[in-house]
Amino acid sequence: MKIIRNYFLISIIIGAVVVFAVAPKTERMGDRLQFAVPIAGLICAFDLKEAGSYFTRFAAGLSTVHLFKNALPDSGINLRPDGHNYGFPSGHTFSASFGASYIVRQCASKIPYIGTIAVLAAGFTASSRVDAEKHNPWQVLFGAIFALIFDRAFQSSASRARRKAVFTRVKSWVAR
């Protein structure tokens, strides 16, 4: 397990360097980070034996995002700043925020700074969508909200039990 965690951290750092090296524009960096962050979350989920739950919640959330995009084709909220439709909510932001949320919730206590890196990468992805005029701030915000809902609200009972056990240990440690 420790070997997987070490490779996980190294792969995140190398991946970030590669993303910034090969992507000349902000939009391209956001395009790549939308895959890198949820893949990093999946690696952590494999380590915690929660990959099935992680993938199921991610797929359900991404399907819901695309359901909204297709159900609201000509509405004002679905209109992108560049004039095209299918902008609500931001799928790039959903993907990166879902991975970041999982990493913060499940992996950050095991690997120092990984939660911070994941949140910064998700924030960068979201801002790259606004900068590229592919989404407005509301579309990006709702992409992040959908990610939090699908990561936090629909998590497995084993994950909740593990988090409750950690909280109980911390509470007893603080009470000493």
Short mmCIF file of C-alpha atoms in Angstrom, two decimals:
data_model
loop_
_atom_site.label_atom_id
_atom_site.label_comp_id
_atom_site.label_asym_id
_atom_site.label_seq_id
_atom_site.Cartn_x
_atom_site.Cartn_y
_atom_site.Cartn_z
CA MET A 1 0.00 0.00 0.00
CA LYS A 2 2.77 2.44 0.89
CA ILE A 3 4.45 1.80 -2.47
CA ILE A 4 1.21 2.69 -4.27
CA ARG A 5 0.93 5.92 -2.27
CA ASN A 6 4.50 6.92 -3.10
CA TYR A 7 3.97 6.25 -6.80
CA PHE A 8 0.69 8.10 -6.56
CA LEU A 9 2.36 11.27 -5.28
CA ILE A 10 5.18 11.02 -7.80
CA SER A 11 2.71 10.47 -10.65
CA ILE A 12 0.71 13.55 -9.63
CA ILE A 13 3.81 15.74 -9.62
CA ILE A 14 5.08 14.39 -12.95
CA GLY A 15 1.60 14.70 -14.44
CA ALA A 16 1.32 18.34 -13.37
CA VAL A 17 4.73 19.15 -14.86
CA VAL A 18 3.82 17.44 -18.13
CA VAL A 19 0.46 19.22 -18.31
CA PHE A 20 2.05 22.64 -17.93
CA ALA A 21 4.93 21.80 -20.27
CA VAL A 22 2.84 20.56 -23.21
CA ALA A 23 -0.15 22.89 -22.93
CA PRO A 24 0.64 26.32 -24.34
CA LYS A 25 -2.77 27.79 -23.57
CA THR A 26 -4.78 27.95 -20.36
CA GLU A 27 -7.67 26.15 -22.05
CA ARG A 28 -5.47 23.20 -22.99
CA MET A 29 -4.16 22.90 -19.42
CA GLY A 30 -7.74 22.78 -18.14
CA ASP A 31 -8.59 20.18 -20.78
CA ARG A 32 -5.82 17.93 -19.51
CA LEU A 33 -6.40 18.53 -15.80
CA GLN A 34 -10.05 17.48 -16.18
CA PHE A 35 -8.66 13.97 -16.74
CA ALA A 36 -5.62 14.07 -14.46
CA VAL A 37 -7.46 14.94 -11.22
CA PRO A 38 -10.19 12.27 -11.42
CA ILE A 39 -7.60 9.68 -12.50
CA ALA A 40 -5.54 10.59 -9.43
CA GLY A 41 -8.70 10.12 -7.35
CA LEU A 42 -9.26 6.73 -8.99
CA ILE A 43 -5.71 5.66 -8.10
CA CYS A 44 -6.39 6.61 -4.50
CA ALA A 45 -9.72 4.75 -4.64
CA PHE A 46 -7.90 1.62 -5.86
CA ASP A 47 -5.54 1.92 -2.91
CA LEU A 48 -8.53 2.15 -0.54
CA LYS A 49 -10.44 -0.64 -2.34
CA GLU A 50 -13.21 1.80 -3.31
CA ALA A 51 -12.61 1.99 -7.06
CA GLY A 52 -16.00 0.50 -7.95
CA SER A 53 -17.91 3.01 -5.84
CA TYR A 54 -15.74 5.88 -7.09
CA PHE A 55 -16.22 4.97 -10.74
CA THR A 56 -19.97 4.40 -10.34
CA ARG A 57 -20.52 7.79 -8.65
CA PHE A 58 -18.31 9.53 -11.24
CA ALA A 59 -20.16 7.93 -14.16
CA ALA A 60 -23.57 8.70 -12.63
CA GLY A 61 -22.57 12.31 -12.02
CA LEU A 62 -21.13 12.81 -15.49
CA SER A 63 -24.27 11.25 -17.00
CA THR A 64 -26.39 13.68 -14.97
CA VAL A 65 -24.29 16.62 -16.19
CA HIS A 66 -24.86 15.57 -19.80
CA LEU A 67 -28.55 14.94 -19.12
CA PHE A 68 -28.90 18.57 -18.01
CA LYS A 69 -26.95 19.81 -21.04
CA ASN A 70 -29.26 17.92 -23.41
CA ALA A 71 -32.50 18.63 -21.53
CA LEU A 72 -31.96 22.40 -21.68
CA PRO A 73 -30.64 22.90 -25.24
CA ASP A 74 -32.00 26.37 -26.02
CA SER A 75 -32.42 27.84 -22.55
CA GLY A 76 -30.45 30.89 -21.47
CA ILE A 77 -28.61 29.08 -18.70
CA ASN A 78 -27.31 26.54 -21.22
CA LEU A 79 -25.91 29.20 -23.58
CA ARG A 80 -22.11 29.41 -23.58
CA PRO A 81 -20.32 32.78 -23.75
CA ASP A 82 -19.07 31.88 -27.26
CA GLY A 83 -22.69 31.53 -28.44
CA HIS A 84 -22.97 27.73 -28.50
CA ASN A 85 -25.38 25.63 -26.45
CA TYR A 86 -24.79 22.77 -24.01
CA GLY A 87 -22.90 24.82 -21.43
CA PHE A 88 -24.81 24.03 -18.23
CA PRO A 89 -23.22 22.69 -16.10
CA SER A 90 -19.51 22.56 -16.88
CA GLY A 91 -18.40 18.96 -17.43
CA HIS A 92 -14.70 19.85 -17.18
CA THR A 93 -15.32 21.42 -13.78
CA PHE A 94 -17.42 18.46 -12.68
CA SER A 95 -14.66 15.98 -13.53
CA ALA A 96 -11.84 17.89 -11.87
CA SER A 97 -13.91 18.84 -8.82
CA PHE A 98 -15.16 15.29 -8.32
CA GLY A 99 -11.59 13.97 -8.26
CA ALA A 100 -10.44 16.79 -5.98
CA SER A 101 -13.33 16.26 -3.57
CA TYR A 102 -12.56 12.56 -3.26
CA ILE A 103 -8.84 13.19 -2.83
CA VAL A 104 -9.46 15.75 -0.08
CA ARG A 105 -11.96 13.49 1.68
CA GLN A 106 -10.09 10.19 1.45
CA CYS A 107 -6.43 10.67 0.53
CA ALA A 108 -5.26 13.99 1.97
CA SER A 109 -4.59 12.59 5.43
CA LYS A 110 -2.28 9.93 3.97
CA ILE A 111 -0.26 12.06 1.52
CA PRO A 112 0.79 15.56 2.59
CA TYR A 113 -0.26 18.42 0.30
CA ILE A 114 -2.12 16.18 -2.14
CA GLY A 115 -5.47 17.73 -1.20
CA THR A 116 -4.12 21.22 -1.80
CA ILE A 117 -2.69 20.22 -5.17
CA ALA A 118 -5.99 18.60 -6.20
CA VAL A 119 -8.09 21.61 -5.18
CA LEU A 120 -5.76 24.01 -7.00
CA ALA A 121 -5.90 21.83 -10.13
CA ALA A 122 -9.73 21.73 -9.99
CA GLY A 123 -9.88 25.50 -9.47
CA PHE A 124 -7.51 26.04 -12.37
CA THR A 125 -9.64 23.80 -14.58
CA ALA A 126 -12.76 25.78 -13.67
CA SER A 127 -11.12 29.15 -14.28
CA SER A 128 -9.67 27.94 -17.59
CA ARG A 129 -13.23 27.30 -18.83
CA VAL A 130 -14.26 30.87 -18.02
CA ASP A 131 -11.00 32.27 -19.45
CA ALA A 132 -11.54 30.36 -22.71
CA GLU A 133 -15.13 31.68 -22.85
CA LYS A 134 -16.51 28.14 -22.93
CA HIS A 135 -18.56 28.64 -19.74
CA ASN A 136 -19.78 31.47 -17.59
CA PRO A 137 -19.12 31.50 -13.82
CA TRP A 138 -22.58 30.07 -13.02
CA GLN A 139 -22.08 27.08 -15.29
CA VAL A 140 -18.71 26.42 -13.67
CA LEU A 141 -20.13 26.82 -10.16
CA PHE A 142 -22.88 24.30 -10.86
CA GLY A 143 -20.35 21.86 -12.32
CA ALA A 144 -18.51 22.01 -8.99
CA ILE A 145 -21.76 21.68 -7.00
CA PHE A 146 -22.76 18.59 -8.97
CA ALA A 147 -19.32 17.11 -8.24
CA LEU A 148 -19.69 17.69 -4.51
CA ILE A 149 -23.16 16.17 -4.50
CA PHE A 150 -22.08 13.03 -6.33
CA ASP A 151 -18.90 12.61 -4.29
CA ARG A 152 -20.21 13.47 -0.84
CA ALA A 153 -23.90 12.56 -0.88
CA PHE A 154 -23.67 9.24 -2.68
CA GLN A 155 -20.57 7.82 -1.02
CA SER A 156 -20.46 4.22 0.16
CA SER A 157 -21.46 3.24 3.68
CA ALA A 158 -17.97 1.75 4.21
CA SER A 159 -16.45 5.12 3.39
CA ARG A 160 -18.78 6.88 5.85
CA ALA A 161 -17.95 4.32 8.55
CA ARG A 162 -14.21 4.81 8.01
CA ARG A 163 -14.55 8.59 8.22
CA LYS A 164 -16.65 8.28 11.39
CA ALA A 165 -13.96 6.07 12.96
CA VAL A 166 -11.27 8.64 12.13
CA PHE A 167 -13.43 11.44 13.54
CA THR A 168 -13.96 9.43 16.75
CA ARG A 169 -10.19 8.89 17.13
CA VAL A 170 -9.47 12.57 16.57
CA LYS A 171 -12.21 13.55 19.02
CA SER A 172 -10.79 11.26 21.70
CA TRP A 173 -7.28 12.57 21.05
CA VAL A 174 -8.45 16.20 21.41
CA ALA A 175 -10.32 15.34 24.61
CA ARG A 176 -7.11 14.15 26.30
#
